[in-house]
Amino acid sequence: MSEIIFQERIEAEKKIEPKNWMPEKYRKHLIRQISQHAHSEIIGMQPEGEWITRAPSLRAKMILLAKVQDEAGHGLYLYSACETLGISREELVNQLHNQEAKYSSIFNYPTLSWADVGAIGWLVDGAAIVNQVSLQRTSYGPYSRGMVKICKEESFHQRQGYEIMTEMARGTKEQKEMAQDALNRFWWPSIMMFGPHDSDSPNSGNAMKWKIKRQTNDELRQSFIDKTVPQAEIIGLKIPDPDLKWNEERGHYDFGEIDWDEFWNVVNGNGPCNDQRLKHHKKAHDEGRWVRDAAKAYAKKISN
Ligand code: FAQ
């Protein structure tokens, strides 16, 4: 009976709130997705964070610092949303450390030049926005409200990345080559961010039924490609896909085959930076233990 009422609530576009009854599978599905989203925001600070001390100007440094700090904030909103489902922050971090929980494949690629910071803002934040705008309408209230706030900041991130790429594409020959090289390396991993094709996505069926996801992986990927190709053309960079072509009939770009072996290799822990990312997180977490202990002790003291 409760399951019928739950589904009716979903169909009526009413949000599910923490105290409402929900099927156990819905709760677990959300914990999986929201926690992986949170871990992505936090691990995602590393590739760009490596460039804070090497930013080419004070202005660029201030903007990057603010951007990376925003990602930490996004991680915290998402961990809080996830905790409303009855799981502790400690358990969530443990799941990341023992690799029970995933984080986005994109953050396992290295940032080799300043142009990569531009490519991440433009493409990675660009892909994240397409996904997250859709998730603003997700059925779980705390996740949906977190997404609204996060989307506002992500659009600033996308523009700062596109600005870096624009400046470099219009700069010296070497700068333009760096921008093109960054696009060449980040294009395919960015379109992999949307996950496997719908036909190979085990979680999509329930996610769509419960309106956790409002659009499928392939629909979102297509929307990102359609938005991004003209942006590359405007700044004179070439998308590294010989099969990319406007399809008048479909009203979308056709694009080449994604290398799914590469995708699963990275998802399963064997990408270029998987070890480095996880080791760095564990080290920072261990070194921050005294801060967490002190905060807990203080909270206890003032509540007595
Ligand atoms: N990487 O059945 P599906 C950001 C896994 S944005 C790793 O299709 P689902 C902002 C998937 O978990 C990035 N694993 O799964 C930022 C599942 O395995 P599981 C984060 C992936 O959940 C920018 C299996 O494959 N955004 O951080 C990936 O329906 C710059 C089968 O897949 C979000 O997380 C992948 N790319 O769809 C920060 C958005 N794709 O869990 C810093 C919220 C799939 O069963 C700097 N999440 N897998 O063991 C979602 O929308 C969905 O969870 C998808 C996957 C679309 C990621």
CSV table of C-alpha atoms and ligand atoms in Angstrom, one decimal:
chain,number,residue,atom,x,y,z
A,1,MET,CA,0.0,0.0,0.0
A,2,SER,CA,2.7,2.5,1.0
A,3,GLU,CA,4.5,1.8,-2.2
A,4,ILE,CA,1.4,2.8,-4.2
A,5,ILE,CA,1.0,6.0,-2.3
A,6,PHE,CA,4.7,6.7,-2.7
A,7,GLN,CA,4.5,6.2,-6.5
A,8,GLU,CA,1.4,8.4,-6.7
A,9,ARG,CA,3.2,11.2,-4.9
A,10,ILE,CA,6.1,10.9,-7.4
A,11,GLU,CA,3.6,11.0,-10.4
A,12,ALA,CA,2.0,14.1,-8.8
A,13,GLU,CA,5.4,15.8,-8.9
A,14,LYS,CA,5.4,16.1,-5.1
A,15,LYS,CA,8.8,16.0,-3.5
A,16,ILE,CA,9.8,13.1,-1.2
A,17,GLU,CA,11.1,14.5,2.1
A,18,PRO,CA,13.3,12.7,4.7
A,19,LYS,CA,10.4,11.9,7.0
A,20,ASN,CA,8.1,10.5,4.2
A,21,TRP,CA,7.9,6.8,3.8
A,22,MET,CA,10.0,5.6,0.9
A,23,PRO,CA,10.9,2.1,-0.4
A,24,GLU,CA,14.2,0.8,0.8
A,25,LYS,CA,15.4,0.5,-2.8
A,26,TYR,CA,14.7,4.2,-3.4
A,27,ARG,CA,16.6,5.2,-0.3
A,28,LYS,CA,19.6,3.0,-1.3
A,29,HIS,CA,19.5,4.3,-4.8
A,30,LEU,CA,19.7,7.8,-3.6
A,31,ILE,CA,22.5,7.1,-1.1
A,32,ARG,CA,24.5,5.6,-3.9
A,33,GLN,CA,24.0,8.5,-6.4
A,34,ILE,CA,24.1,11.4,-4.0
A,35,SER,CA,27.2,10.1,-2.2
A,36,GLN,CA,29.0,9.5,-5.5
A,37,HIS,CA,28.1,12.9,-6.6
A,38,ALA,CA,29.5,14.3,-3.3
A,39,HIS,CA,32.7,12.3,-3.6
A,40,SER,CA,33.1,13.6,-7.2
A,41,GLU,CA,32.9,17.2,-6.0
A,42,ILE,CA,35.6,16.6,-3.3
A,43,ILE,CA,37.9,14.4,-5.4
A,44,GLY,CA,37.3,16.9,-8.3
A,45,MET,CA,39.1,19.6,-6.3
A,46,GLN,CA,42.4,17.8,-6.9
A,47,PRO,CA,43.1,18.2,-10.6
A,48,GLU,CA,42.5,21.9,-10.6
A,49,GLY,CA,43.9,22.4,-7.1
A,50,GLU,CA,47.3,21.4,-8.4
A,51,TRP,CA,47.3,24.6,-10.5
A,52,ILE,CA,46.5,27.1,-7.8
A,53,THR,CA,50.2,27.8,-7.0
A,54,ARG,CA,51.0,27.9,-10.7
A,55,ALA,CA,48.2,30.2,-12.0
A,56,PRO,CA,49.5,32.7,-14.5
A,57,SER,CA,48.2,35.9,-12.8
A,58,LEU,CA,46.9,37.0,-9.5
A,59,ARG,CA,43.4,37.4,-11.1
A,60,ALA,CA,43.5,33.8,-12.4
A,61,LYS,CA,44.7,32.6,-9.0
A,62,MET,CA,41.9,34.3,-7.1
A,63,ILE,CA,39.2,32.9,-9.5
A,64,LEU,CA,40.6,29.4,-9.4
A,65,LEU,CA,40.9,29.5,-5.6
A,66,ALA,CA,37.2,30.6,-5.4
A,67,LYS,CA,36.2,27.9,-7.8
A,68,VAL,CA,37.9,25.1,-6.0
A,69,GLN,CA,36.5,26.3,-2.8
A,70,ASP,CA,33.0,26.2,-4.3
A,71,GLU,CA,33.5,22.6,-5.2
A,72,ALA,CA,34.2,21.8,-1.5
A,73,GLY,CA,30.9,23.6,-0.6
A,74,HIS,CA,29.0,21.5,-3.2
A,75,GLY,CA,30.5,18.4,-1.6
A,76,LEU,CA,29.3,19.5,1.8
A,77,TYR,CA,25.7,20.3,0.6
A,78,LEU,CA,25.6,16.9,-1.0
A,79,TYR,CA,26.9,15.0,2.0
A,80,SER,CA,24.3,16.8,4.1
A,81,ALA,CA,21.5,15.8,1.7
A,82,CYS,CA,22.8,12.2,1.8
A,83,GLU,CA,22.9,12.2,5.6
A,84,THR,CA,19.1,12.9,5.7
A,85,LEU,CA,18.7,9.4,4.3
A,86,GLY,CA,20.1,7.9,7.5
A,87,ILE,CA,23.8,7.3,6.8
A,88,SER,CA,26.6,9.1,8.6
A,89,ARG,CA,29.4,11.1,6.9
A,90,GLU,CA,31.9,8.7,8.4
A,91,GLU,CA,30.3,5.7,6.6
A,92,LEU,CA,30.2,7.6,3.4
A,93,VAL,CA,33.9,8.5,3.6
A,94,ASN,CA,34.7,4.9,4.5
A,95,GLN,CA,32.8,3.7,1.4
A,96,LEU,CA,34.9,6.1,-0.8
A,97,HIS,CA,38.1,4.8,0.8
A,98,ASN,CA,37.4,1.2,0.5
A,99,GLN,CA,36.1,1.8,-3.1
A,100,GLU,CA,32.6,0.6,-2.5
A,101,ALA,CA,31.5,4.0,-3.7
A,102,LYS,CA,32.6,5.5,-6.9
A,103,TYR,CA,33.3,9.1,-8.0
A,104,SER,CA,33.2,10.5,-11.5
A,105,SER,CA,35.7,9.0,-14.0
A,106,ILE,CA,36.7,12.4,-15.3
A,107,PHE,CA,38.8,13.2,-12.2
A,108,ASN,CA,41.2,10.4,-12.9
A,109,TYR,CA,42.9,12.3,-15.7
A,110,PRO,CA,45.9,14.5,-15.1
A,111,THR,CA,46.0,18.3,-15.6
A,112,LEU,CA,49.2,18.8,-17.6
A,113,SER,CA,49.0,22.4,-18.5
A,114,TRP,CA,47.2,25.6,-17.6
A,115,ALA,CA,44.8,25.1,-20.5
A,116,ASP,CA,43.6,21.9,-18.8
A,117,VAL,CA,42.1,24.2,-16.1
A,118,GLY,CA,40.2,26.0,-18.8
A,119,ALA,CA,39.1,22.7,-20.4
A,120,ILE,CA,37.8,21.4,-17.0
A,121,GLY,CA,35.8,24.6,-16.4
A,122,TRP,CA,34.4,24.7,-19.9
A,123,LEU,CA,33.8,21.0,-20.5
A,124,VAL,CA,33.6,19.2,-17.1
A,125,ASP,CA,31.6,22.0,-15.4
A,126,GLY,CA,29.7,22.3,-18.6
A,127,ALA,CA,28.8,18.6,-18.6
A,128,ALA,CA,28.0,18.8,-14.8
A,129,ILE,CA,25.6,21.7,-15.4
A,130,VAL,CA,23.6,19.9,-18.1
A,131,ASN,CA,23.2,17.0,-15.7
A,132,GLN,CA,22.5,19.1,-12.6
A,133,VAL,CA,20.0,21.4,-14.2
A,134,SER,CA,18.0,18.3,-15.0
A,135,LEU,CA,18.6,17.0,-11.4
A,136,GLN,CA,17.1,20.3,-9.9
A,137,ARG,CA,13.7,18.5,-10.6
A,138,THR,CA,14.7,15.3,-9.0
A,139,SER,CA,12.1,13.8,-6.7
A,140,TYR,CA,14.0,13.9,-3.4
A,141,GLY,CA,13.6,17.3,-1.8
A,142,PRO,CA,17.0,17.8,-0.1
A,143,TYR,CA,18.9,16.7,-3.3
A,144,SER,CA,16.7,18.9,-5.5
A,145,ARG,CA,17.2,22.0,-3.3
A,146,GLY,CA,21.0,21.4,-3.2
A,147,MET,CA,21.1,21.2,-7.0
A,148,VAL,CA,19.4,24.6,-7.3
A,149,LYS,CA,22.2,26.3,-5.3
A,150,ILE,CA,25.0,24.3,-7.0
A,151,CYS,CA,23.8,25.1,-10.5
A,152,LYS,CA,24.1,28.9,-9.9
A,153,GLU,CA,27.8,28.4,-9.0
A,154,GLU,CA,28.5,25.9,-11.8
A,155,SER,CA,27.5,28.4,-14.5
A,156,PHE,CA,30.1,30.8,-13.2
A,157,HIS,CA,32.6,27.9,-13.3
A,158,GLN,CA,31.8,27.0,-16.9
A,159,ARG,CA,32.3,30.7,-17.9
A,160,GLN,CA,35.6,31.0,-16.2
A,161,GLY,CA,36.8,27.9,-18.0
A,162,TYR,CA,35.5,29.1,-21.4
A,163,GLU,CA,37.2,32.5,-20.8
A,164,ILE,CA,40.6,30.7,-20.2
A,165,MET,CA,40.1,28.7,-23.4
A,166,THR,CA,39.1,31.8,-25.4
A,167,GLU,CA,42.1,33.8,-24.3
A,168,MET,CA,44.5,30.9,-25.1
A,169,ALA,CA,42.8,30.2,-28.4
A,170,ARG,CA,43.3,33.8,-29.4
A,171,GLY,CA,46.8,34.0,-28.0
A,172,THR,CA,50.2,33.0,-29.4
A,173,LYS,CA,50.6,29.9,-31.6
A,174,GLU,CA,51.9,27.9,-28.6
A,175,GLN,CA,48.9,29.0,-26.4
A,176,LYS,CA,46.4,28.0,-29.1
A,177,GLU,CA,48.2,24.6,-29.4
A,178,MET,CA,47.9,24.1,-25.6
A,179,ALA,CA,44.2,24.9,-25.7
A,180,GLN,CA,43.7,22.4,-28.6
A,181,ASP,CA,45.7,19.8,-26.8
A,182,ALA,CA,43.6,20.2,-23.7
A,183,LEU,CA,40.4,19.9,-25.7
A,184,ASN,CA,41.8,16.8,-27.5
A,185,ARG,CA,42.5,15.1,-24.1
A,186,PHE,CA,39.4,16.2,-22.2
A,187,TRP,CA,36.7,15.9,-24.9
A,188,TRP,CA,36.1,12.1,-24.8
A,189,PRO,CA,36.4,11.7,-21.0
A,190,SER,CA,33.9,14.6,-20.7
A,191,ILE,CA,31.3,12.9,-22.8
A,192,MET,CA,31.9,9.7,-20.9
A,193,MET,CA,30.9,11.5,-17.7
A,194,PHE,CA,27.2,10.9,-18.6
A,195,GLY,CA,27.7,7.2,-18.0
A,196,PRO,CA,27.0,4.2,-20.2
A,197,HIS,CA,24.5,4.2,-23.1
A,198,ASP,CA,20.9,3.9,-21.8
A,199,SER,CA,20.7,0.3,-23.1
A,200,ASP,CA,23.7,-0.6,-20.8
A,201,SER,CA,22.7,1.5,-17.8
A,202,PRO,CA,21.3,-0.8,-15.0
A,203,ASN,CA,20.2,2.0,-12.7
A,204,SER,CA,18.3,4.1,-15.3
A,205,GLY,CA,15.0,2.1,-15.2
A,206,ASN,CA,14.3,2.8,-11.5
A,207,ALA,CA,15.9,6.2,-11.6
A,208,MET,CA,13.4,7.3,-14.3
A,209,LYS,CA,10.4,5.5,-12.7
A,210,TRP,CA,11.1,7.3,-9.4
A,211,LYS,CA,11.9,10.6,-11.2
A,212,ILE,CA,15.4,10.6,-9.5
A,213,LYS,CA,16.7,11.2,-13.0
A,214,ARG,CA,14.5,13.3,-15.3
A,215,GLN,CA,16.5,12.6,-18.5
A,216,THR,CA,18.6,9.6,-19.5
A,217,ASN,CA,22.3,9.4,-19.9
A,218,ASP,CA,22.1,9.5,-23.7
A,219,GLU,CA,19.7,12.4,-23.7
A,220,LEU,CA,21.9,14.5,-21.5
A,221,ARG,CA,25.1,13.6,-23.4
A,222,GLN,CA,23.4,14.7,-26.7
A,223,SER,CA,22.3,18.0,-25.1
A,224,PHE,CA,25.9,18.7,-23.9
A,225,ILE,CA,27.4,17.9,-27.3
A,226,ASP,CA,24.8,20.1,-29.1
A,227,LYS,CA,25.6,23.0,-26.8
A,228,THR,CA,29.4,22.7,-26.8
A,229,VAL,CA,30.2,22.1,-30.5
A,230,PRO,CA,29.2,25.7,-31.5
A,231,GLN,CA,31.2,27.1,-28.6
A,232,ALA,CA,34.4,25.3,-29.9
A,233,GLU,CA,33.7,26.7,-33.4
A,234,ILE,CA,33.4,30.3,-32.0
A,235,ILE,CA,36.9,30.2,-30.6
A,236,GLY,CA,38.4,28.3,-33.5
A,237,LEU,CA,39.1,25.0,-31.7
A,238,LYS,CA,38.4,21.6,-33.3
A,239,ILE,CA,36.5,18.8,-31.5
A,240,PRO,CA,38.6,15.7,-31.9
A,241,ASP,CA,35.9,13.5,-33.5
A,242,PRO,CA,36.0,12.9,-37.3
A,243,ASP,CA,32.5,11.5,-37.2
A,244,LEU,CA,31.0,14.7,-35.6
A,245,LYS,CA,28.4,16.0,-38.0
A,246,TRP,CA,25.2,18.0,-37.8
A,247,ASN,CA,22.2,15.8,-38.6
A,248,GLU,CA,19.5,18.0,-40.1
A,249,GLU,CA,16.8,15.4,-39.8
A,250,ARG,CA,17.5,14.6,-36.1
A,251,GLY,CA,18.2,18.3,-35.2
A,252,HIS,CA,21.3,17.1,-33.3
A,253,TYR,CA,25.0,16.4,-33.9
A,254,ASP,CA,25.9,12.8,-34.7
A,255,PHE,CA,29.1,11.7,-33.0
A,256,GLY,CA,31.7,8.9,-33.1
A,257,GLU,CA,31.8,5.7,-31.0
A,258,ILE,CA,32.9,6.2,-27.3
A,259,ASP,CA,35.7,4.0,-26.2
A,260,TRP,CA,33.8,2.1,-23.5
A,261,ASP,CA,36.9,-0.1,-22.6
A,262,GLU,CA,38.7,3.1,-21.6
A,263,PHE,CA,35.6,4.2,-19.6
A,264,TRP,CA,35.2,1.0,-17.6
A,265,ASN,CA,38.9,0.7,-17.1
A,266,VAL,CA,38.9,4.2,-15.4
A,267,VAL,CA,35.7,3.4,-13.5
A,268,ASN,CA,37.2,0.2,-12.2
A,269,GLY,CA,40.2,1.9,-10.7
A,270,ASN,CA,42.8,1.6,-13.4
A,271,GLY,CA,42.8,5.2,-14.9
A,272,PRO,CA,45.9,7.3,-15.0
A,273,CYS,CA,45.3,9.0,-11.6
A,274,ASN,CA,43.0,6.7,-9.6
A,275,ASP,CA,45.6,5.7,-7.1
A,276,GLN,CA,47.0,9.2,-6.7
A,277,ARG,CA,43.5,10.7,-6.1
A,278,LEU,CA,42.5,8.2,-3.5
A,279,LYS,CA,45.9,8.3,-1.7
A,280,HIS,CA,45.7,12.0,-1.5
A,281,HIS,CA,42.2,12.0,-0.1
A,282,LYS,CA,43.1,9.4,2.6
A,283,LYS,CA,46.2,11.4,3.6
A,284,ALA,CA,44.3,14.7,3.9
A,285,HIS,CA,41.5,12.8,5.8
A,286,ASP,CA,44.1,11.4,8.3
A,287,GLU,CA,45.8,14.7,8.7
A,288,GLY,CA,42.5,16.4,9.4
A,289,ARG,CA,41.5,14.1,12.2
A,290,TRP,CA,42.6,16.5,14.9
A,291,VAL,CA,40.5,19.2,13.4
A,292,ARG,CA,37.4,17.0,13.4
A,293,ASP,CA,38.1,15.9,17.0
A,294,ALA,CA,38.6,19.5,18.2
A,295,ALA,CA,35.3,20.6,16.5
A,296,LYS,CA,33.4,17.7,18.1
A,297,ALA,CA,34.9,18.4,21.5
A,298,TYR,CA,34.0,22.1,21.2
A,299,ALA,CA,30.4,21.2,20.1
A,300,LYS,CA,30.1,18.9,23.1
A,301,LYS,CA,31.4,21.6,25.5
A,302,ILE,CA,29.0,24.3,24.4
A,303,SER,CA,26.0,21.9,24.4
A,304,ASN,CA,26.7,21.0,28.1
B,1,FAQ,N1,32.2,7.8,-13.5
B,1,FAQ,O1,23.4,2.7,-14.4
B,1,FAQ,P1,24.3,3.8,-14.6
B,1,FAQ,C1,31.1,17.4,-10.6
B,1,FAQ,C2,28.8,4.0,-12.9
B,1,FAQ,S1,30.1,16.6,-11.8
B,1,FAQ,C3,32.2,6.8,-12.6
B,1,FAQ,O2,24.0,4.7,-15.8
B,1,FAQ,P2,23.5,6.0,-12.9
B,1,FAQ,C4,31.3,18.9,-10.7
B,1,FAQ,C5,27.5,4.2,-12.1
B,1,FAQ,O3,27.8,4.8,-10.8
B,1,FAQ,C6,30.4,14.9,-11.7
B,1,FAQ,N2,31.2,5.9,-12.6
B,1,FAQ,O4,24.3,4.7,-13.2
B,1,FAQ,C7,32.7,19.3,-10.7
B,1,FAQ,C8,27.0,2.7,-12.0
B,1,FAQ,O5,27.8,2.1,-11.0
B,1,FAQ,P3,27.2,1.7,-9.5
B,1,FAQ,C9,29.5,14.2,-10.8
B,1,FAQ,C10,30.2,6.0,-13.4
B,1,FAQ,O6,23.8,6.4,-11.5
B,1,FAQ,C11,33.3,19.9,-11.8
B,1,FAQ,C12,27.5,2.2,-13.3
B,1,FAQ,O7,28.5,3.0,-13.8
B,1,FAQ,N3,28.2,14.3,-11.1
B,1,FAQ,O8,31.6,16.7,-9.8
B,1,FAQ,C13,30.1,7.1,-14.3
B,1,FAQ,O9,22.1,5.8,-13.2
B,1,FAQ,C14,34.6,20.3,-11.9
B,1,FAQ,C15,26.3,2.1,-14.3
B,1,FAQ,O10,25.8,3.4,-14.6
B,1,FAQ,C16,27.3,13.4,-10.7
B,1,FAQ,O11,27.6,12.5,-10.0
B,1,FAQ,C17,31.1,8.0,-14.4
B,1,FAQ,N4,31.2,9.0,-15.2
B,1,FAQ,O12,24.1,7.2,-13.8
B,1,FAQ,C18,33.5,19.2,-9.6
B,1,FAQ,C19,25.8,13.7,-11.1
B,1,FAQ,N5,29.0,6.9,-15.1
B,1,FAQ,O13,26.9,3.0,-8.8
B,1,FAQ,C20,34.9,19.5,-9.6
B,1,FAQ,C21,24.9,12.8,-10.4
B,1,FAQ,C22,28.3,5.8,-14.6
B,1,FAQ,O14,25.9,1.0,-9.8
B,1,FAQ,C23,35.4,20.1,-10.7
B,1,FAQ,N6,24.9,11.4,-10.9
B,1,FAQ,N7,29.1,5.3,-13.6
B,1,FAQ,O15,28.2,0.9,-8.8
B,1,FAQ,C24,24.3,11.0,-12.0
B,1,FAQ,O16,23.6,11.7,-12.7
B,1,FAQ,C25,24.4,9.5,-12.3
B,1,FAQ,O17,24.8,8.8,-11.1
B,1,FAQ,C26,25.4,9.2,-13.5
B,1,FAQ,C27,25.4,7.7,-13.7
B,1,FAQ,C28,24.9,9.8,-14.8
B,1,FAQ,C29,26.8,9.6,-13.2
